[in-house]
Coordinates of C-alpha atoms in Angstrom, one line a residue:
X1 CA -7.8 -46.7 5.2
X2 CA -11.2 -47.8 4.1
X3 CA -14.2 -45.9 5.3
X4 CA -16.8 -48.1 4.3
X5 CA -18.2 -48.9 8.1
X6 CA -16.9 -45.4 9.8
X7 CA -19.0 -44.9 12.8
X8 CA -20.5 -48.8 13.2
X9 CA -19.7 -50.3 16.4
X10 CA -16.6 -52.9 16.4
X11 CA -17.3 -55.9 17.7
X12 CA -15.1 -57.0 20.9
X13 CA -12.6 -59.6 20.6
X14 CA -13.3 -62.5 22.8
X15 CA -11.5 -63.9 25.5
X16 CA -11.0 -67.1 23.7
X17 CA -12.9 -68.8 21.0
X18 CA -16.0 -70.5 21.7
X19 CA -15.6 -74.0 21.1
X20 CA -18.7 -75.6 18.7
X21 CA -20.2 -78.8 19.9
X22 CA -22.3 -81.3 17.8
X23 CA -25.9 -81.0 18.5
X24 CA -27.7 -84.0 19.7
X25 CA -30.5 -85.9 17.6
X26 CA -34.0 -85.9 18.9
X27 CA -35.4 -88.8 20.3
X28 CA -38.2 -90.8 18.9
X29 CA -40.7 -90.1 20.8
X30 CA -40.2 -86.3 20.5
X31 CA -38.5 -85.7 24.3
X32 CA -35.8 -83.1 24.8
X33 CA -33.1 -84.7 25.4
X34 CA -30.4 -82.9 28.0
X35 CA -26.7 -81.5 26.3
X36 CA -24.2 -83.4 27.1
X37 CA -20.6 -82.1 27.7
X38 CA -17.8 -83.6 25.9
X39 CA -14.8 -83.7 27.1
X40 CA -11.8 -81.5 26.7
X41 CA -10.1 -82.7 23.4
X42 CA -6.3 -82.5 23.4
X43 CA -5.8 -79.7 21.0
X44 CA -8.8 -77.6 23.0
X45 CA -7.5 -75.7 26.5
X46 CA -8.9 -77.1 29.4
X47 CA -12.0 -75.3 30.8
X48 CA -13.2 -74.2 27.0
X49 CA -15.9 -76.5 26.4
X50 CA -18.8 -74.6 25.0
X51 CA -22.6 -76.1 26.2
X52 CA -24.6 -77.5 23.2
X53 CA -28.4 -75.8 23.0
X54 CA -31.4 -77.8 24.3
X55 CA -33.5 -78.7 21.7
X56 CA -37.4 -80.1 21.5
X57 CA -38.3 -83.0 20.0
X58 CA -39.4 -82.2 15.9
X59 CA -43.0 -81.9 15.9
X60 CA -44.1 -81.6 19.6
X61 CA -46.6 -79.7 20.5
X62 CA -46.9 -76.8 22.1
X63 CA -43.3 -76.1 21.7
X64 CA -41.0 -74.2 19.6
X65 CA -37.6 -74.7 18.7
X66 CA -34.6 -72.7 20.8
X67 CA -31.5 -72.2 20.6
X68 CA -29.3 -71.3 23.4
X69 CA -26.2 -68.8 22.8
X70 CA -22.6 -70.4 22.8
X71 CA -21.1 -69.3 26.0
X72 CA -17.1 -69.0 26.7
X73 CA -16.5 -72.2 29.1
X74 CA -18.8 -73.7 31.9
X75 CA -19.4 -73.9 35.1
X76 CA -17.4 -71.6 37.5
X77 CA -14.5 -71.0 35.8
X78 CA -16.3 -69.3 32.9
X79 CA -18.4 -67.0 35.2
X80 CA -15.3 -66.3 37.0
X81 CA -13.2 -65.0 33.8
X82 CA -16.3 -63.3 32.7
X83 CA -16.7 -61.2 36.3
X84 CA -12.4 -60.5 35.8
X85 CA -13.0 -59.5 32.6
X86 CA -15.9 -57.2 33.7
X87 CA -13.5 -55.7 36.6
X88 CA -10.9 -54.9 34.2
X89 CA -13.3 -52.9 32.2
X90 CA -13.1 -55.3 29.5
X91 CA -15.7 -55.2 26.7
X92 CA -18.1 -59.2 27.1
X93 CA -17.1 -61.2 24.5
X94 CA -19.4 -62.0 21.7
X95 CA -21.6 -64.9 21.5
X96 CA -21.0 -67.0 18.4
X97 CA -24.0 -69.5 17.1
X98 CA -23.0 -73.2 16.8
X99 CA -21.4 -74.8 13.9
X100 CA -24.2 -76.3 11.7
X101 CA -23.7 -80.6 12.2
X102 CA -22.5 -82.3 8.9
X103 CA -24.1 -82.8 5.8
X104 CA -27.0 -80.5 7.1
X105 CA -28.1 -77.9 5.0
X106 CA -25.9 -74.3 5.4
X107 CA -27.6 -70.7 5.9
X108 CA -27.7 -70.1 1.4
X109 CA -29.5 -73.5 1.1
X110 CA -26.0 -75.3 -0.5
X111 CA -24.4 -78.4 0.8
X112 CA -22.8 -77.8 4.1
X113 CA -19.6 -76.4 4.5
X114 CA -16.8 -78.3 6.4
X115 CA -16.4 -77.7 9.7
X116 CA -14.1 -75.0 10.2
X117 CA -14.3 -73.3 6.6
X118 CA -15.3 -69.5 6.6
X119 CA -18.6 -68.9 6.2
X120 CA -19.6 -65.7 3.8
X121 CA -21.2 -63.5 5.7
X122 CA -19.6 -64.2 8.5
X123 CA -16.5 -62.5 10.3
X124 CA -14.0 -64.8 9.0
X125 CA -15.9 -64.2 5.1
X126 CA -14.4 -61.3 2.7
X127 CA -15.3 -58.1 2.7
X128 CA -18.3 -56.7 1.3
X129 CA -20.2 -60.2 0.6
X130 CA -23.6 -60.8 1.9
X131 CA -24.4 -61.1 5.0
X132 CA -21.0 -59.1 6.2
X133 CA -22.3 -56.7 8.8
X134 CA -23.1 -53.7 7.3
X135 CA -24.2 -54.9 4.6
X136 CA -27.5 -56.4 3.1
X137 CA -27.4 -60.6 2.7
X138 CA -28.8 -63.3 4.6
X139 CA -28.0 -62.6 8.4
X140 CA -26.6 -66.0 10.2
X141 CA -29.3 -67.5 12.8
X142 CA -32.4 -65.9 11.1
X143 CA -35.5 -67.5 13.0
X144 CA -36.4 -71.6 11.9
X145 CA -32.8 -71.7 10.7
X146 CA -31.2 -74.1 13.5
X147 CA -28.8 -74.7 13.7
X148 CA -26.4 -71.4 12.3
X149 CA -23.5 -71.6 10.2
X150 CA -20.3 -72.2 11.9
X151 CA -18.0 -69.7 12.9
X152 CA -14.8 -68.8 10.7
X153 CA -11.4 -70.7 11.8
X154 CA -10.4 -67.8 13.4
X155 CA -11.9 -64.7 13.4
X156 CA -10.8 -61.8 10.7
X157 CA -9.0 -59.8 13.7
X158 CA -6.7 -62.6 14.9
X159 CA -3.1 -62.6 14.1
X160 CA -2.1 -63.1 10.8
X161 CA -6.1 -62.7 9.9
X162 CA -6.8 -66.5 9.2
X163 CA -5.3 -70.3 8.8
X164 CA -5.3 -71.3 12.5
X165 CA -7.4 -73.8 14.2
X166 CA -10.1 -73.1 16.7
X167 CA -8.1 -73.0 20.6
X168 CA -4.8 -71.7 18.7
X169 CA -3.6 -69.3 21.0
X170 CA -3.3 -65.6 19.6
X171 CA -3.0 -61.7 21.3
X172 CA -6.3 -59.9 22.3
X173 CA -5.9 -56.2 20.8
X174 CA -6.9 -53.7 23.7
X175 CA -9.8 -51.4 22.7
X176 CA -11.3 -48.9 25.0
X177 CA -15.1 -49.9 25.4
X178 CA -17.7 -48.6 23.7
X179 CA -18.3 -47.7 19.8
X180 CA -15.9 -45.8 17.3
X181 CA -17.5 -42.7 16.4
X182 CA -16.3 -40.5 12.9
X183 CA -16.1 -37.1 15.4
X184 CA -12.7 -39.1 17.0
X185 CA -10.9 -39.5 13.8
X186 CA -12.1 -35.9 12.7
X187 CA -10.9 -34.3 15.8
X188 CA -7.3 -36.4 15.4
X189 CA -7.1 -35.3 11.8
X190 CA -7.7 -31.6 12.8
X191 CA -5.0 -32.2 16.1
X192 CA -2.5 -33.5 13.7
X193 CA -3.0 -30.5 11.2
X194 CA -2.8 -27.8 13.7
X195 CA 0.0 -29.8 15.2
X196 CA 1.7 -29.5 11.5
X197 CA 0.7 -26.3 11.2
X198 CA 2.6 -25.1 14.5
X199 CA 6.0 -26.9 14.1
X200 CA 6.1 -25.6 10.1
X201 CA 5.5 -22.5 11.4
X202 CA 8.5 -22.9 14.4
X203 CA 10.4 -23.9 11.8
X204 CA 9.5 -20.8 8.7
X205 CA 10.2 -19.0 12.5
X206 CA 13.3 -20.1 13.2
X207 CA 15.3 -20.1 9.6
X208 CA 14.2 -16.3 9.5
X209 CA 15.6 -15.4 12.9
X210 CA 18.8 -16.9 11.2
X211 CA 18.9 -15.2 8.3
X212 CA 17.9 -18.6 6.6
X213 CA 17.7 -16.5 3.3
X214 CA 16.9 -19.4 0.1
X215 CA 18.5 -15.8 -2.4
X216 CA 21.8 -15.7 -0.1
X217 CA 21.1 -12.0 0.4
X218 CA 21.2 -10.2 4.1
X219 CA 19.6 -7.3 4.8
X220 CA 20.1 -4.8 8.0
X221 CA 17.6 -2.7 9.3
X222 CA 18.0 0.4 10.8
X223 CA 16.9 0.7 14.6
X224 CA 13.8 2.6 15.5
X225 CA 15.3 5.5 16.9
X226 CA 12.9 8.5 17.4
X227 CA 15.4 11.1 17.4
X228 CA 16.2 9.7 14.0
X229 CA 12.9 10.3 12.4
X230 CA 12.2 13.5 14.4
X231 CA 12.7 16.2 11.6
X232 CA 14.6 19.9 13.0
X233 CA 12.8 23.0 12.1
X234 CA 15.4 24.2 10.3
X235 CA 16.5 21.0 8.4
X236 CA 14.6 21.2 4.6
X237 CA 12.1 18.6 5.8
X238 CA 10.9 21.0 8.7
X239 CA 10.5 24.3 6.5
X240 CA 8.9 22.1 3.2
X241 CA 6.7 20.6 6.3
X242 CA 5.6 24.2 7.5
X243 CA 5.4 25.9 4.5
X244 CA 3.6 23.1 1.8
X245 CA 0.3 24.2 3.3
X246 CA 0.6 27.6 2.2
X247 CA 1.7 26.8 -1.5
X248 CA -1.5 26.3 -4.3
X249 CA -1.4 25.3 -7.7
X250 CA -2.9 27.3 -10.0
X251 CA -4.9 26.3 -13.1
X252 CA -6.1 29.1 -15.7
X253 CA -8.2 28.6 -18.6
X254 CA -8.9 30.9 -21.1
X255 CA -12.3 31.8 -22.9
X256 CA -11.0 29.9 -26.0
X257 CA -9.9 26.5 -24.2
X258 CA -6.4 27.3 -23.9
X259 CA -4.7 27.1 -20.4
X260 CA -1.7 26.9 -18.2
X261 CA -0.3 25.4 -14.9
X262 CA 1.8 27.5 -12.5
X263 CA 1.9 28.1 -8.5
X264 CA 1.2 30.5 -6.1
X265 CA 1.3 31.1 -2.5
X266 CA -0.6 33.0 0.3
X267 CA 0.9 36.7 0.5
X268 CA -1.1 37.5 3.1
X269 CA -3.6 37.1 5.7
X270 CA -6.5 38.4 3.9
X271 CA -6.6 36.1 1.6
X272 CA -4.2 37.0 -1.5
X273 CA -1.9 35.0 -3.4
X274 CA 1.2 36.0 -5.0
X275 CA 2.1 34.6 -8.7
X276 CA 3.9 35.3 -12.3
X277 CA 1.3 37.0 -14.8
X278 CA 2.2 34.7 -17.3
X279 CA 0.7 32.4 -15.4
X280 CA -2.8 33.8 -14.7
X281 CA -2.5 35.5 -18.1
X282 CA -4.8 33.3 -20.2
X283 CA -7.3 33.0 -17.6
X284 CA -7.3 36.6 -16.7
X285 CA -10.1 38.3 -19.3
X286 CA -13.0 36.1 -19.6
X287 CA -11.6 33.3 -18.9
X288 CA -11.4 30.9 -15.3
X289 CA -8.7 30.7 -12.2
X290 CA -8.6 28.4 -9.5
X291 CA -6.2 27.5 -6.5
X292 CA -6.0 23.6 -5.4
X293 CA -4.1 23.7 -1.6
X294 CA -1.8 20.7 -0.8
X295 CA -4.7 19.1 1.4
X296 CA -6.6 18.8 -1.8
X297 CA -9.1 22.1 -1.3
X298 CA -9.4 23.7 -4.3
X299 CA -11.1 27.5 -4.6
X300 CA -12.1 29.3 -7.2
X301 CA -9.9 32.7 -8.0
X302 CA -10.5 36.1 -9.4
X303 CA -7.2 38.5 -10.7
X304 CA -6.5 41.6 -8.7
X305 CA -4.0 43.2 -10.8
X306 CA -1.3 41.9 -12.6
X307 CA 2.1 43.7 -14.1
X308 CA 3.4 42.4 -17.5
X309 CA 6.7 43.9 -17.2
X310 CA 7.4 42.9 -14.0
X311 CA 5.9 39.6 -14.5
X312 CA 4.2 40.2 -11.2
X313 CA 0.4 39.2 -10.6
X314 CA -2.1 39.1 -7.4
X315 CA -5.2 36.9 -7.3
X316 CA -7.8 36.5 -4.4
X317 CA -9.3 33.2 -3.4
X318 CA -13.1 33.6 -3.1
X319 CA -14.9 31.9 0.4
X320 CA -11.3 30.8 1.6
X321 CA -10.9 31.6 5.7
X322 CA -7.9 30.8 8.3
X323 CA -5.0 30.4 5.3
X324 CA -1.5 31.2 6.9
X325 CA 0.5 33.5 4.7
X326 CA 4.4 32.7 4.4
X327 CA 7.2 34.5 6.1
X328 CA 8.9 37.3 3.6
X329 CA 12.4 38.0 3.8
X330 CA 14.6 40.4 2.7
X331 CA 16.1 39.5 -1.3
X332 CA 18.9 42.7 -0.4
X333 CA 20.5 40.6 2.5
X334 CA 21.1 37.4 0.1
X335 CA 24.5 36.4 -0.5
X336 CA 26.2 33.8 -3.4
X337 CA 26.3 30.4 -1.4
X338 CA 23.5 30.7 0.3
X339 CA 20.9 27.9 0.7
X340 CA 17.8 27.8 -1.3
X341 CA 14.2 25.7 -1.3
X342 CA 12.0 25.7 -4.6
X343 CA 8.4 24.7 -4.3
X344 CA 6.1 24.3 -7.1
X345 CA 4.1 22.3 -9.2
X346 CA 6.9 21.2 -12.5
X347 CA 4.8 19.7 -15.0
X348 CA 1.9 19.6 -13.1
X349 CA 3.8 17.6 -10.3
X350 CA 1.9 19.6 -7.1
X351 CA 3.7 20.2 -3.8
X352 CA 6.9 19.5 -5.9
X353 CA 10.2 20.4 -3.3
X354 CA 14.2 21.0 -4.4
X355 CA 17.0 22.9 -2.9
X356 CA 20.1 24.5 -4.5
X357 CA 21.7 27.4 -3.3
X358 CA 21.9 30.8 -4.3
X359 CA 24.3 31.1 -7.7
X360 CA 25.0 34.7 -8.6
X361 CA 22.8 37.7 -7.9
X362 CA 21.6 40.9 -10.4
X363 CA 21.1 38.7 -12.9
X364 CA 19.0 40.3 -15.7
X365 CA 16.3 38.5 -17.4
X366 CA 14.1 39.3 -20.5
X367 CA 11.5 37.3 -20.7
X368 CA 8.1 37.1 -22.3
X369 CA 4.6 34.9 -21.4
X370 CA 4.7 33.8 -25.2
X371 CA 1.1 35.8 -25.5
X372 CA 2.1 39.2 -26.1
X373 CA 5.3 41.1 -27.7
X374 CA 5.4 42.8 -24.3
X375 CA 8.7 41.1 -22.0
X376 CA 9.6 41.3 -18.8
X377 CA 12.6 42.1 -17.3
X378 CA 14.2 41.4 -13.7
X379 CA 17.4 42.0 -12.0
X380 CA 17.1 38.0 -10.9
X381 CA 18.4 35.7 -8.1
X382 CA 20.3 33.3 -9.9
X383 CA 19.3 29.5 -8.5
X384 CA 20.9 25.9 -9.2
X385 CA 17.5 24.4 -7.7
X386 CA 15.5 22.6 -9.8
X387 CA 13.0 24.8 -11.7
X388 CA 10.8 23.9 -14.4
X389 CA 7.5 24.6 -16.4
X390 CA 4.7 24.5 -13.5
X391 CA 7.3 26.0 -10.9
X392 CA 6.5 29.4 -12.0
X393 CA 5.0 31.5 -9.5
X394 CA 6.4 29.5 -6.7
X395 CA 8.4 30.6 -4.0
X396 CA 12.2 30.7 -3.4
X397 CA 13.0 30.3 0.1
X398 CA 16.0 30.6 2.0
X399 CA 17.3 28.2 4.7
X400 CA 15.2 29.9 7.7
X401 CA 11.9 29.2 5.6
X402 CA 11.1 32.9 4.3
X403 CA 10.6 33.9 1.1
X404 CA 13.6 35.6 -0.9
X405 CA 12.0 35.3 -4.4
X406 CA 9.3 34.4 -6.7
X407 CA 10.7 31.5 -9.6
X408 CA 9.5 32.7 -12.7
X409 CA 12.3 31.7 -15.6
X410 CA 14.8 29.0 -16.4
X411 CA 17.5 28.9 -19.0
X412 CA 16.7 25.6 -21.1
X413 CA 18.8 24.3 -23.8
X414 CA 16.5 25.6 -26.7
X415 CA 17.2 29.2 -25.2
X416 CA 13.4 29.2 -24.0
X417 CA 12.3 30.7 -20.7
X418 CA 9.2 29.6 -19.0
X419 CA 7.1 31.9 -20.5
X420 CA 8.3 30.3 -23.6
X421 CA 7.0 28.0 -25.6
X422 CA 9.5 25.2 -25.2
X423 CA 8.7 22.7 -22.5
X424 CA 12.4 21.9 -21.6
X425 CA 13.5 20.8 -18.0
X426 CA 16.1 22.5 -15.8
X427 CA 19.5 22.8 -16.6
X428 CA 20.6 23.8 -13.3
X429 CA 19.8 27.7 -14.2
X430 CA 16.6 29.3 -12.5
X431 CA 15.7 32.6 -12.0
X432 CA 13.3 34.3 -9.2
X433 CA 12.1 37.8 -9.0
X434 CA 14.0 39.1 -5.6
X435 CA 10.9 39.3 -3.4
X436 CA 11.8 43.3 -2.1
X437 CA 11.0 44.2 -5.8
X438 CA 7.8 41.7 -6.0
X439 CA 6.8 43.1 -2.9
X440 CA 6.4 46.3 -3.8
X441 CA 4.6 45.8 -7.0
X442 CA 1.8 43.4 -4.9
X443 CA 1.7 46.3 -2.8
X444 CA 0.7 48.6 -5.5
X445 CA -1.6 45.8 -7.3
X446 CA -3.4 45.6 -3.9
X447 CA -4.0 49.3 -3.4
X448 CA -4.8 50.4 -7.2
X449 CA -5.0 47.5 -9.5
X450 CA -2.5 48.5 -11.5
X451 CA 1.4 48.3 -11.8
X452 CA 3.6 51.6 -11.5
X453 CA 7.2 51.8 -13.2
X454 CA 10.4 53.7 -12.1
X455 CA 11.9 55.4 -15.6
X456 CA 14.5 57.9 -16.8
X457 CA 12.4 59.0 -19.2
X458 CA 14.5 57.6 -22.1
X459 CA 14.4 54.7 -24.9
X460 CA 17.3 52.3 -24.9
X461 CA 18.2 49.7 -27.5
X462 CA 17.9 45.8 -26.6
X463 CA 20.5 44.5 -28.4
X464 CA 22.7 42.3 -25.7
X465 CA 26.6 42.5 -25.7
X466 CA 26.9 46.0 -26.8
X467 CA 29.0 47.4 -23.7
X468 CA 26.2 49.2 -22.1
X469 CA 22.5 50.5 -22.8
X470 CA 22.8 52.9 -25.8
X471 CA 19.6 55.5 -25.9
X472 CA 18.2 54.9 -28.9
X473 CA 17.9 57.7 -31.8
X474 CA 14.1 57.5 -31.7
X475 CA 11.4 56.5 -29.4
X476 CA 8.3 54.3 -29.7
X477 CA 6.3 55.0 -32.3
X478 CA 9.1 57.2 -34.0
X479 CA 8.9 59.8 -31.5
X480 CA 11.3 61.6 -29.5
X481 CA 14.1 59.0 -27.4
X482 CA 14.0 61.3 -24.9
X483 CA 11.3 62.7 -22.9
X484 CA 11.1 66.0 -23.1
X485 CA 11.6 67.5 -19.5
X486 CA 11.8 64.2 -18.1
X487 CA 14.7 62.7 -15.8
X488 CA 16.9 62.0 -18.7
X489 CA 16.3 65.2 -20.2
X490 CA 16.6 67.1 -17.0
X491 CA 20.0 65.4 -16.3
X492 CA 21.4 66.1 -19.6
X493 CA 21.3 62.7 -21.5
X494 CA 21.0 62.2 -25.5
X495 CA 20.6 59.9 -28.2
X496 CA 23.7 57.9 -28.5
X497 CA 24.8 58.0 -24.8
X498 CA 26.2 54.9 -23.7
X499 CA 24.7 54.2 -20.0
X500 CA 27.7 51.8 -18.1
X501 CA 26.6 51.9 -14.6
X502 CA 23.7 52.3 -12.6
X503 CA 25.3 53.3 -9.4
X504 CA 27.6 51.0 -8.6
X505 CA 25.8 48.2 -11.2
X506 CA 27.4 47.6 -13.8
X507 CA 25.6 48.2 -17.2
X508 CA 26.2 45.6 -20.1
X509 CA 23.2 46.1 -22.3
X510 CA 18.9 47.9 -22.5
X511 CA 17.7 45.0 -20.8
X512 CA 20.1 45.3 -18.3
X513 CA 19.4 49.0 -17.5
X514 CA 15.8 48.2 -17.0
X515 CA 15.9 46.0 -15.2
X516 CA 17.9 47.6 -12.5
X517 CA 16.0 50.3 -12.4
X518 CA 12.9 48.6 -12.0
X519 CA 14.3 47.4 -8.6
X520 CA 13.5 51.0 -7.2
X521 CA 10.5 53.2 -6.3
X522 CA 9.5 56.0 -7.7
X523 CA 11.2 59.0 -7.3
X524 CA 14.6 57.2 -5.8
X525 CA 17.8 59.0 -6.7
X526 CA 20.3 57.2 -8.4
X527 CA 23.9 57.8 -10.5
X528 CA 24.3 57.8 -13.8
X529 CA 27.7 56.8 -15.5
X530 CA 27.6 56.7 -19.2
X531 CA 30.3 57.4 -22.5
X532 CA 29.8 59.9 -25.1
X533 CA 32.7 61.0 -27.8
X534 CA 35.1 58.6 -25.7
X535 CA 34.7 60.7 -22.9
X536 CA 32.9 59.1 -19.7
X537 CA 30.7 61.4 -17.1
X538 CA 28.7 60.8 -14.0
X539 CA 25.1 62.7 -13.3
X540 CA 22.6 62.6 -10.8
X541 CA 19.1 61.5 -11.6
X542 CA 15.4 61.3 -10.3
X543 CA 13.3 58.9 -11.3
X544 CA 10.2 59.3 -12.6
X545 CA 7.0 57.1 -13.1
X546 CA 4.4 55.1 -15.4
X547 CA 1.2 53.6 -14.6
X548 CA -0.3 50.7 -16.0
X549 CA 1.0 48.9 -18.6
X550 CA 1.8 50.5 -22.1
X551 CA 4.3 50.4 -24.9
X552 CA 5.2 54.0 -24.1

């Protein structure tokens, strides 16, 4: 569609063509001689006899030449058609200039054209000459040109656009009066877009309300169901949900660069958190602590004590308020089986949540922070939930949400516990600290500062697999094995004893026996079982006490 003349006004087809009529010569003598009306010819319809203009005589005074318009018919019968034409809102047809007479000159100063051949610049004339409207050219009828060019045959917007004769009978197009304006074409362009728009749309609808799937794959969703995504208390969603907040990661960094990653959580309501040592241990002289909370605060943190041997340290948050400690339970009441929930912070992973259950119990450990020479050793809850490097210090928690242990070592394939320095994962063997024992040491932290150990007074060898803890012929620092006057001493132990049993423990090697005793207080009174010469006996002992860490 061409949009060369977008927004000029159309002209209105006429109710007929108007019929041309030769123009009369003037008289000698100059006088205006009156039109006369020719008579109907046989190829013209009756009634459409156009009026020839008056014109005065060449060269009289006084007077200049008109022209009067071609009008549709005469008399009556035209002004009647024109006032039903006007009632049926019908545009008034054009008014067309009379055909120039023959051999008179044409409107670009040639040799006239015949009568009846399109005139350029005219309606019937091609597109974009001169004098087509719209365009710049000579415009027909220009004043002192009398008389015009003649029309075309039949005008550019008659059927079949040209090649019949003037009278030859042809259908008027409707067109609502008044110009064409661009705004109406705009408005139908942006109609038929939105109109587009809305059925492609029905349509995208409608395939995917049918599964109309281009892949051939069909998906079901699950319904909305509230009590579905409701979480129970008690499920491990609920307790990680309630007891995340109370779990930090702790960073510690050393006066010489060095640093490590463990966790932590809030002991109690003043403010303390409960780790491993080896995790706070390069940060702990000299060096820098701080506790980040799952909601991202992050405090700075000072040591409050810390035990090597039971791998047992407390830390206090500085300008912390309003932290909610976790629930402690009771490590003595655990059985084999039972459910277990491991928070922590493996490899750095924060807020880090798995489960396992309970997988044996008494478990000794030896394990060391990779700093010192000094171990640790625990009678250990035995877990198959996942436990890594960065879980250390974490809590253990059984299926009500309390704490039953602190994770602090993992068997790894090189042989490496977490205070070693291999950086293997799990293997589906973790150890916690039963939190009765970790308890009591925090207890003592909080109070003195400093760790106090249950002893028998007596030096036993570490070897593993020897069939019991043997006391050693000589003690640290090639001293006596046995303490003179102390609970070994007093209950009749020697060098060379074999120690089997602990009460009802069994006693399989040093590491063993210390371990288990380090799971009582001070001054608790415990049964002795042990081989000498072949021969097995039973005493009664008291335990004694150190303070503070030494190699005593």
């Amino acid at each position: 569609m061409s949009t060369e003349n977008e927004g000029n006004a159309v002209p209105p087809a006429p109710s007929a063509p108007p019929v041309p009529v030769d123009t009369p010569p003037a008289s000698g003598d100059g006088a205006a001689q009156a039109p006369k009306t020719p008579a109907p010819s046989p190829d013209r319809p009756s009634g459409e006899v156009a009026a020839a203009p008056s014109a005065s005589a060449e060269g009289a005074p006084g007077q200049e030449p008109t022209a009067r318009q071609p009008v549709l018919g005469a008399g009556a019968g035209a002004e009647q058609a024109q006032a039903q034409a006007h009632q049926q809102g019908a545009p008034p047809p054009p008014a067309y200039p009379a055909p120039a007479p023959q051999g008179g000159a044409s409107p670009h100063g040639g040799q006239g054209a015949p009568y009846g051949a399109p005139q350029p610049g005219v309606y019937g004339g091609e597109p974009g000459h001169p004098g087509q409207p719209g365009h710049p050219g000579q415009q027909p009828g220009a004043a002192g040109e009398w008389p015009p060019p003649p029309p075309p045959s039949v005008p550019s917007y008659a059927a079949g656009g040209g090649g019949g004769e003037w009278g030859a009978s042809y259908q008027q197009p409707q067109r609502p009066p008044g110009p064409r304006r661009r705004g109406g074409l705009v408005a139908g362009v942006i109609v038929a877009a939105l109109v587009a728009g809305g059925v492609g749309g029905g349509v995208g609808y409608w395939a995917a309300e049918r599964g109309d799937n281009s892949t051939g794959s069909t998906t079901v969703s699950a319904s909305d169901n509230p009590a579905v995504t409701k979480r129970d208390a008690s499920s491990v969603a609920g307790i990680a949900q309630r007891a995340l907040p109370s779990v930090v990661t702790i960073e510690a960094q050393g006066g010489n660069g060095e640093g490590s990653t463990g966790t932590g959580f809030v002991y109690d309501k003043q403010g303390h958190i409960l780790t491993n040592n080896h995790v706070v241990a390069s940060g702990a002289s000299g060096g820098k602590l701080s506790a980040t909370f799952s909601n991202g605060k992050k405090y700075d943190a000072e040591v409050v004590g810390r035990a090597e041997g039971y791998d047992v340290a407390v830390v206090k948050l500085k300008n912390a308020s309003g932290l909610k400690p976790l629930a402690l339970g009771k490590s003595d009441q655990v059985a084999v089986g039972d459910s277990t929930i491991a928070i922590g912070a493996p490899f750095g992973l924060s807020n880090t949540v798995t489960t396992g259950i309970v997988s044996a119990k008494n478990r000794p450990v030896a394990s060391s922070d990779g700093a010192s020479s000094k171990n640790s050793y625990m009678s250990a809850l035995q877990t198959d939930a996942s436990i890594n490097p960065g879980n250390s210090g974490g809590p253990l928690l059984d299926a009500r949400g309390a704490v039953i242990g602190i994770n602090s070592a993992i068997q790894s394939g090189g042989g490496d516990g977490m205070g070693g320095s291999g950086q293997s994962g799990s293997v589906g063997l973790g150890f916690a600290i039963p939190i009765n024992q970790a308890k009591n040491v925090a207890d003592q932290l909080i109070k003195t500062g400093q760790p106090v150990y249950p002893l028998i007074g007596a030096s036993v060898s570490l070897e593993e697999g020897a069939g019991g803890a043997t006391i050693s012929e000589q003690g640290p620092g090639g001293g006596a094995a046995v303490t003179k006057n102390g609970p070994a001493d007093k209950a009749g132990l020697k060098s060379g004893d074999v120690i089997t049993k602990l009460d009802d423990t069994v006693i399989d090697s040093g590491p063993t026996l210390i371990g288990e005793i380090w799971t009582h207080q001070p001054h608790d009174k415990v049964k002795i079982t042990y081989k000498r010469g072949g021969s097995q006996h039973t005493v009664d002992l008291t335990l004694g006490q150190r303070k503070g860490d030494s190699d005593s």
